Coordinates of C-alpha atoms in Angstrom, one line a residue:
X1 CA -23.7 -23.0 30.2
X2 CA -23.1 -26.3 31.7
X3 CA -24.9 -29.6 33.2
X4 CA -25.2 -31.3 36.3
X5 CA -24.6 -34.7 36.8
X6 CA -24.3 -36.8 40.1
X7 CA -22.0 -39.5 40.9
X8 CA -24.1 -43.2 40.0
X9 CA -27.3 -41.6 38.8
X10 CA -26.1 -42.7 35.5
X11 CA -26.5 -46.5 34.8
X12 CA -23.2 -47.6 32.5
X13 CA -25.3 -49.1 28.8
X14 CA -23.7 -52.6 27.4
X15 CA -25.9 -51.8 24.2
X16 CA -24.7 -51.9 20.9
X17 CA -23.2 -48.1 19.9
X18 CA -22.6 -46.5 16.5
X19 CA -19.5 -48.5 15.5
X20 CA -21.5 -51.4 13.8
X21 CA -18.4 -52.5 12.5
X22 CA -17.8 -53.4 16.2
X23 CA -21.3 -54.8 18.4
X24 CA -19.1 -54.9 21.2
X25 CA -19.1 -51.4 22.3
X26 CA -20.9 -49.5 25.0
X27 CA -23.9 -46.9 23.8
X28 CA -22.6 -44.0 25.9
X29 CA -25.5 -41.5 27.2
X30 CA -24.9 -38.5 29.1
X31 CA -27.6 -39.0 31.8
X32 CA -31.6 -40.6 32.0
X33 CA -32.6 -40.3 27.9
X34 CA -35.8 -39.8 29.3
X35 CA -35.0 -36.8 30.9
X36 CA -33.2 -35.8 27.5
X37 CA -36.5 -33.3 25.7
X38 CA -36.3 -32.4 21.5
X39 CA -38.8 -30.0 19.9
X40 CA -39.5 -31.2 16.8
X41 CA -41.2 -28.4 14.5
X42 CA -42.6 -27.8 11.0
X43 CA -43.8 -31.7 10.6
X44 CA -40.4 -33.3 9.6
X45 CA -40.2 -37.0 8.5
X46 CA -41.5 -39.3 10.9
X47 CA -39.0 -41.4 10.4
X48 CA -37.4 -38.8 12.5
X49 CA -39.9 -38.6 16.0
X50 CA -39.3 -42.8 15.7
X51 CA -35.5 -42.3 16.2
X52 CA -35.5 -40.1 18.3
X53 CA -38.2 -41.6 20.2
X54 CA -36.5 -45.2 19.9
X55 CA -33.8 -43.2 21.5
X56 CA -35.3 -42.9 24.4
X57 CA -35.9 -39.0 24.6
X58 CA -39.1 -37.2 24.8
X59 CA -40.4 -35.6 21.6
X60 CA -42.4 -33.0 21.2
X61 CA -43.9 -33.1 17.4
X62 CA -45.2 -29.9 15.4
X63 CA -46.5 -29.9 11.8
X64 CA -46.0 -26.0 11.8
X65 CA -44.0 -23.3 12.7
X66 CA -43.8 -21.6 15.4
X67 CA -44.2 -17.6 16.3
X68 CA -41.7 -16.2 17.9
X69 CA -42.9 -15.7 20.7
X70 CA -44.5 -19.8 21.5
X71 CA -40.3 -20.4 19.9
X72 CA -38.9 -18.4 23.1
X73 CA -41.0 -20.0 25.4
X74 CA -40.6 -23.2 24.2
X75 CA -36.6 -23.7 23.5
X76 CA -36.2 -22.6 27.1
X77 CA -36.4 -26.1 28.7
X78 CA -35.6 -28.5 25.6
X79 CA -31.9 -30.2 24.6
X80 CA -32.3 -30.2 21.3
X81 CA -34.9 -28.3 18.1
X82 CA -35.5 -29.5 14.5
X83 CA -36.5 -27.4 11.4
X84 CA -37.0 -26.7 8.1
X85 CA -36.3 -23.8 6.5
X86 CA -39.3 -21.4 8.1
X87 CA -39.0 -21.3 11.6
X88 CA -36.1 -18.8 12.5
X89 CA -33.8 -19.2 15.4
X90 CA -32.3 -15.4 15.7
X91 CA -29.8 -14.6 18.3
X92 CA -33.5 -13.4 20.3
X93 CA -35.1 -16.8 20.1
X94 CA -31.2 -18.7 21.2
X95 CA -30.2 -16.1 24.1
X96 CA -33.8 -18.0 25.9
X97 CA -32.0 -21.8 25.0
X98 CA -30.7 -22.6 28.5
X99 CA -30.3 -25.9 27.7
X100 CA -30.0 -26.3 24.4
X101 CA -27.1 -28.9 22.6
X102 CA -28.0 -29.2 19.1
X103 CA -30.2 -28.1 16.3
X104 CA -31.0 -30.1 13.6
X105 CA -32.0 -28.5 10.0
X106 CA -34.3 -31.2 8.0
X107 CA -33.0 -29.8 4.9
X108 CA -29.8 -28.5 3.1
X109 CA -30.1 -24.7 4.2
X110 CA -28.7 -23.3 7.4
X111 CA -29.5 -19.9 6.9
X112 CA -33.1 -20.0 9.7
X113 CA -30.3 -20.3 12.2
X114 CA -27.6 -17.6 13.1
X115 CA -24.7 -20.2 13.7
X116 CA -22.1 -17.8 14.7
X117 CA -24.3 -17.3 17.5
X118 CA -25.5 -20.8 18.4
X119 CA -21.6 -21.8 18.6
X120 CA -21.0 -19.2 20.9
X121 CA -22.7 -20.8 23.3
X122 CA -22.0 -24.5 22.8
X123 CA -24.6 -25.2 20.3
X124 CA -24.3 -27.9 17.5
X125 CA -25.9 -27.5 14.3
X126 CA -26.3 -30.0 11.8
X127 CA -28.0 -30.4 8.7
X128 CA -28.6 -32.7 5.5
X129 CA -27.0 -30.9 2.7
X130 CA -27.0 -34.2 0.4
X131 CA -30.2 -36.1 1.1
X132 CA -32.9 -33.7 -1.7
X133 CA -30.6 -33.6 -3.9
X134 CA -32.0 -36.2 -6.4
X135 CA -35.4 -34.5 -6.0
X136 CA -34.2 -31.0 -7.1
X137 CA -32.5 -31.9 -9.9
X138 CA -36.1 -34.1 -11.0
X139 CA -38.0 -30.7 -10.9
X140 CA -36.1 -29.1 -12.6
X141 CA -35.7 -31.3 -15.2
X142 CA -39.4 -31.6 -14.8
X143 CA -39.8 -27.2 -15.3
X144 CA -37.6 -27.2 -18.2
X145 CA -40.1 -29.3 -20.2
X146 CA -43.1 -27.6 -18.7
X147 CA -41.7 -24.0 -19.7
X148 CA -40.1 -25.6 -23.3
X149 CA -43.9 -26.5 -24.4
X150 CA -46.0 -23.6 -21.9
X151 CA -47.4 -26.3 -20.1
X152 CA -47.6 -23.8 -17.7
X153 CA -50.0 -21.9 -19.2
X154 CA -52.6 -24.3 -21.3
X155 CA -53.0 -25.9 -18.1
X156 CA -54.1 -22.9 -16.4
X157 CA -56.4 -21.7 -20.1
X158 CA -58.0 -25.6 -20.3
X159 CA -59.2 -25.3 -16.2
X160 CA -60.9 -22.0 -17.1
X161 CA -62.7 -23.7 -20.2
X162 CA -60.3 -22.0 -23.1
X163 CA -58.6 -24.7 -25.4
X164 CA -55.9 -23.2 -27.8
X165 CA -53.8 -25.5 -29.3
X166 CA -50.4 -24.1 -30.4
X167 CA -47.1 -24.5 -31.7
X168 CA -45.7 -21.6 -31.4
X169 CA -42.5 -20.6 -29.5
X170 CA -43.0 -24.1 -28.1
X171 CA -39.5 -26.7 -28.1
X172 CA -38.0 -29.9 -27.9
X173 CA -35.1 -29.6 -25.5
X174 CA -33.0 -32.1 -27.4
X175 CA -30.2 -30.4 -28.4
X176 CA -30.6 -27.1 -26.4
X177 CA -28.1 -25.7 -24.0
X178 CA -28.6 -26.2 -19.8
X179 CA -26.6 -23.0 -17.8
X180 CA -26.1 -24.3 -14.7
X181 CA -24.9 -21.9 -12.1
X182 CA -23.1 -24.0 -8.7
X183 CA -22.0 -27.2 -9.8
X184 CA -22.4 -29.2 -6.4
X185 CA -24.4 -32.1 -5.6
X186 CA -27.7 -30.4 -6.8
X187 CA -26.0 -29.1 -10.0
X188 CA -23.7 -32.0 -10.5
X189 CA -27.4 -34.9 -11.2
X190 CA -28.9 -32.0 -12.9
X191 CA -25.9 -32.2 -15.3
X192 CA -26.3 -36.1 -15.8
X193 CA -29.9 -36.1 -16.1
X194 CA -30.0 -32.9 -18.9
X195 CA -26.8 -35.0 -21.0
X196 CA -29.3 -38.2 -21.0
X197 CA -32.2 -36.1 -22.5
X198 CA -29.9 -35.3 -25.3
X199 CA -29.0 -31.4 -23.3
X200 CA -25.7 -29.7 -23.6
X201 CA -24.4 -28.2 -20.2
X202 CA -22.5 -25.7 -19.1
X203 CA -21.9 -25.1 -15.5
X204 CA -20.4 -22.2 -13.5
X205 CA -18.6 -22.8 -9.6
X206 CA -16.4 -19.8 -7.8
X207 CA -15.0 -23.6 -7.2
X208 CA -12.7 -25.8 -9.7
X209 CA -14.9 -28.9 -9.9
X210 CA -14.3 -31.8 -11.9
X211 CA -16.8 -32.4 -14.7
X212 CA -19.1 -34.8 -15.7
X213 CA -19.8 -36.3 -18.2
X214 CA -19.8 -34.3 -21.6
X215 CA -20.3 -31.1 -18.8
X216 CA -18.0 -27.6 -20.1
X217 CA -17.0 -25.3 -17.4
X218 CA -17.7 -21.5 -18.4
X219 CA -15.0 -19.7 -17.4
X220 CA -17.7 -16.7 -15.4
X221 CA -21.6 -16.6 -14.7
X222 CA -21.9 -14.2 -17.8
X223 CA -20.9 -16.7 -20.2
X224 CA -23.3 -18.9 -19.0
X225 CA -26.1 -16.3 -19.0
X226 CA -25.2 -15.2 -22.5
X227 CA -25.2 -19.1 -23.8
X228 CA -27.5 -21.0 -22.1
X229 CA -31.0 -21.2 -23.8
X230 CA -31.9 -22.8 -20.0
X231 CA -30.1 -21.1 -16.7
X232 CA -30.7 -22.6 -13.6
X233 CA -29.1 -21.7 -10.1
X234 CA -28.1 -23.9 -7.3
X235 CA -25.9 -21.5 -5.0
X236 CA -26.1 -21.5 -1.2
X237 CA -27.7 -17.9 0.5
X238 CA -24.4 -15.5 1.2
X239 CA -23.6 -12.0 0.6
X240 CA -22.3 -12.6 -1.9
X241 CA -25.0 -14.6 -3.6
X242 CA -27.8 -12.0 -2.9
X243 CA -29.3 -10.5 -6.4
X244 CA -26.5 -12.7 -8.3
X245 CA -29.0 -12.4 -10.9
X246 CA -30.0 -9.0 -11.0
X247 CA -31.5 -6.6 -14.1
X248 CA -28.2 -6.8 -15.4
X249 CA -27.5 -10.4 -15.8
X250 CA -31.1 -10.6 -17.2
X251 CA -30.0 -8.4 -19.8
X252 CA -27.3 -10.6 -20.8
X253 CA -29.7 -13.4 -21.2
X254 CA -30.5 -14.8 -24.9
X255 CA -33.5 -13.5 -25.9
X256 CA -36.4 -16.1 -25.1
X257 CA -34.1 -18.1 -22.8
X258 CA -35.2 -19.7 -19.4
X259 CA -34.7 -18.7 -16.4
X260 CA -35.3 -21.4 -13.2
X261 CA -34.3 -20.6 -9.7
X262 CA -34.6 -23.7 -6.8
X263 CA -31.5 -22.5 -4.6
X264 CA -32.7 -19.3 -2.9
X265 CA -34.7 -16.4 -2.4
X266 CA -32.7 -13.7 -2.3
X267 CA -30.7 -14.6 -5.5
X268 CA -33.1 -13.5 -7.8
X269 CA -34.0 -9.8 -8.1
X270 CA -38.0 -10.8 -8.3
X271 CA -38.9 -7.1 -9.6
X272 CA -36.0 -7.4 -12.6
X273 CA -36.9 -11.2 -13.3
X274 CA -40.9 -9.9 -14.0
X275 CA -40.1 -6.8 -15.7
X276 CA -37.7 -9.6 -18.6
X277 CA -40.6 -11.2 -18.1
X278 CA -43.8 -8.9 -19.2
X279 CA -41.5 -7.6 -21.7
X280 CA -40.8 -11.1 -23.5
X281 CA -37.0 -10.6 -23.1
X282 CA -37.3 -14.4 -21.7
X283 CA -39.6 -16.5 -23.0
X284 CA -40.4 -18.2 -19.1
X285 CA -39.1 -18.9 -15.7
X286 CA -40.0 -21.7 -12.9
X287 CA -39.8 -20.1 -9.3
X288 CA -39.7 -22.3 -6.1
X289 CA -37.9 -19.8 -3.3
X290 CA -39.0 -16.2 -2.6
X291 CA -37.6 -13.8 -0.4
X292 CA -40.3 -13.8 1.9
X293 CA -41.9 -17.0 2.1
X294 CA -45.4 -17.4 4.5
X295 CA -45.0 -19.2 7.5
X296 CA -48.5 -21.0 7.3
X297 CA -49.9 -23.1 4.0
X298 CA -53.5 -20.5 2.9
X299 CA -54.1 -17.7 0.9
X300 CA -52.1 -14.6 1.0
X301 CA -49.1 -15.2 -1.2
X302 CA -48.2 -12.0 -2.8
X303 CA -44.7 -11.4 -5.6
X304 CA -44.2 -9.7 -8.3
X305 CA -44.7 -13.2 -10.4
X306 CA -48.1 -13.8 -10.2
X307 CA -49.5 -14.3 -13.9
X308 CA -46.8 -13.0 -15.7
X309 CA -46.8 -15.2 -18.7
X310 CA -45.0 -19.0 -19.1
X311 CA -44.0 -18.4 -15.2
X312 CA -44.3 -21.8 -13.2
X313 CA -44.3 -21.0 -9.0
X314 CA -44.3 -23.3 -6.8
X315 CA -44.1 -22.7 -2.8
X316 CA -40.5 -24.2 -2.1
X317 CA -41.2 -27.9 -2.6
X318 CA -38.1 -28.6 -4.6
X319 CA -37.0 -31.1 -1.7
X320 CA -40.6 -32.3 -0.9
X321 CA -41.1 -35.9 -1.7
X322 CA -41.6 -38.7 0.6
X323 CA -37.9 -40.0 -0.7
X324 CA -36.4 -37.2 0.3
X325 CA -37.8 -36.6 3.3
X326 CA -37.0 -39.9 4.7
X327 CA -33.6 -39.5 4.2
X328 CA -33.3 -36.4 5.4
X329 CA -34.9 -37.3 8.9
X330 CA -33.1 -40.3 8.8
X331 CA -29.4 -38.7 8.4
X332 CA -30.3 -35.4 11.0
X333 CA -32.0 -37.5 13.7
X334 CA -29.0 -39.6 13.2
X335 CA -26.5 -37.1 14.0
X336 CA -28.6 -35.5 16.7
X337 CA -28.3 -39.3 18.9
X338 CA -24.9 -39.7 18.3
X339 CA -24.0 -35.9 19.9
X340 CA -26.0 -36.5 22.0
X341 CA -24.9 -39.8 23.2
X342 CA -21.4 -39.7 22.2
X343 CA -19.9 -36.6 21.5
X344 CA -20.0 -37.0 17.9
X345 CA -19.7 -33.5 15.9
X346 CA -19.5 -35.3 12.0
X347 CA -21.3 -33.1 9.9
X348 CA -21.7 -29.9 12.0
X349 CA -22.4 -26.8 9.9
X350 CA -20.7 -24.7 12.9
X351 CA -18.7 -26.9 14.8
X352 CA -15.3 -28.8 14.1
X353 CA -15.8 -31.9 13.3
X354 CA -14.4 -34.3 15.6
X355 CA -15.4 -37.8 16.6
X356 CA -13.5 -40.7 18.6
X357 CA -13.6 -44.6 18.6
X358 CA -16.0 -46.6 20.4
X359 CA -15.5 -47.9 23.6
X360 CA -15.2 -51.5 24.1
X361 CA -18.5 -52.9 26.6
X362 CA -15.5 -54.9 28.5
X363 CA -14.0 -50.9 29.4
X364 CA -16.5 -50.3 32.3
X365 CA -14.1 -47.5 33.7
X366 CA -13.9 -45.3 30.6
X367 CA -15.8 -41.7 30.7
X368 CA -15.7 -39.8 27.8
X369 CA -15.1 -35.6 27.9
X370 CA -16.7 -33.3 26.1
X371 CA -15.7 -29.9 25.9
X372 CA -16.4 -26.4 23.9
X373 CA -14.6 -23.9 24.5
X374 CA -13.7 -20.6 22.7
X375 CA -11.4 -20.8 21.4
X376 CA -7.9 -19.4 22.7
X377 CA -4.2 -19.9 23.5
X378 CA -3.7 -22.1 26.4
X379 CA -7.0 -23.8 27.5
X380 CA -6.0 -27.3 26.0
X381 CA -2.9 -26.5 28.5
X382 CA -5.4 -26.4 31.7
X383 CA -7.8 -29.6 30.2
X384 CA -4.8 -31.7 30.0
X385 CA -3.3 -30.5 33.5
X386 CA -7.0 -31.2 35.1
X387 CA -6.4 -35.0 33.3
X388 CA -2.8 -35.2 33.8
X389 CA -3.4 -38.1 37.2
X390 CA -5.7 -40.2 34.7
X391 CA -5.1 -43.0 32.1
X392 CA -6.6 -40.9 29.3
X393 CA -7.3 -43.6 26.6
X394 CA -7.9 -41.1 23.5
X395 CA -8.6 -37.6 22.7
X396 CA -9.3 -35.3 20.2
X397 CA -9.1 -31.8 19.3
X398 CA -10.4 -29.2 16.9
X399 CA -11.9 -25.5 16.4
X400 CA -13.5 -23.4 14.2
X401 CA -13.7 -20.2 14.3
X402 CA -13.5 -18.7 17.4
X403 CA -14.9 -21.8 18.9
X404 CA -12.8 -25.0 19.9
X405 CA -14.3 -29.0 20.7
X406 CA -12.7 -31.5 23.0
X407 CA -12.8 -35.2 23.1
X408 CA -11.3 -37.1 25.5
X409 CA -12.1 -40.8 26.8
X410 CA -10.4 -41.2 30.2
X411 CA -10.1 -44.1 33.0
X412 CA -11.9 -42.9 36.1
X413 CA -11.9 -45.6 38.5
X414 CA -13.9 -44.2 41.6
X415 CA -17.0 -42.2 40.2
X416 CA -16.5 -39.7 42.8
X417 CA -14.0 -38.6 40.3
X418 CA -15.6 -38.0 37.6
X419 CA -17.4 -35.3 39.0
X420 CA -14.1 -34.3 40.6
X421 CA -13.3 -33.7 36.6
X422 CA -16.4 -32.4 35.6
X423 CA -15.9 -28.8 38.2
X424 CA -12.4 -28.5 37.3
X425 CA -13.3 -28.5 33.3
X426 CA -15.8 -26.2 34.0
X427 CA -14.2 -24.1 36.4
X428 CA -12.0 -23.3 33.8
X429 CA -12.9 -19.7 32.0
X430 CA -12.7 -19.9 29.0
X431 CA -14.9 -23.0 29.0
X432 CA -18.7 -23.2 27.1
X433 CA -20.3 -26.5 27.9
X434 CA -18.5 -29.3 29.4
X435 CA -20.2 -32.8 29.5
X436 CA -19.6 -36.2 31.3
X437 CA -21.0 -39.3 28.8
X438 CA -20.8 -42.6 30.7

């Protein structure tokens, strides 16, 4: 999978690069930016659309996810795809992506993309793991209060014309214990907000993490479940986290406690949770994610949790705020532009993270070689042998799993030599993708 280039067909740009510390640098571009096609799905932020259009790319925008057959047809001719959580880029879909260079997940999770297969095709995947952390944390705090006061049930009753003023089993959250499962960026922000409201915070994480504020690390998940009045899950979707909160774990929770899940739909056994709610063992739950979610808005949502007592169900909106979507749009769109134009893979999910400092605007003879290859012995030696007759100003190489990434800035005085380098590198048996950036 390679790009075709023609000597002299790509103009040198003297615009400012992404190196904001020195505006006297070149903005590299692989070819006429108008030839770059971007497919954006699921109504990603208008800020992302604006950034990609300002980069000169052709942008096709869709407000919803596409069905598999349509997606396969669309992906054949694009260089980048932007999506949120509903579109599924499986091996079957990606096998038709003949020109695809990068995928932007405008969300935290990347389980909707076959990351290993994408890497094997030289497709770099980016996401935005931190931009919506505050939005999710605020939603959890709101749900803690709503559950403690049974406000979901009271609101539904009022809409049905029923006046039911009660105080039984309604509580303040001050002095209660919040248990956080997964003390990452969302978990830590949630803990800070909870302490500011007078809650005690305990948490469990598989990694050693420095506690923030007065929070306390628990020795095990079971300890959190047994001690907390509210348990909130903030873990990724992995084989280890599938149904990590099941019948056994729910039984360990305090009678009258509450469970909140805004992480991934496979983390909680939904049937077991419904049984714990209907039996009265749990006093309530708030769920924002589900094992299977509709592809589009509208009727038809089914779940065992529907009509369970004091149960808040929301349609995967934890990070759905204007602020979060704007920040996600900026972060992911900028990563896409940087990767296409300069080869920077910083913040990549399935690639080694590499970057080189910008090329000075006065240096018109330097080109950047960007190569993705199979991570086996001897490839770097072959590449360096090809570049041995040229002045290599700087280079970097790193690997992740079975795929390695190489970048080098090379002085080339004769434009015809650019094609020579390109053809020789792409001829290496282990080559996946080679690009030359001017």
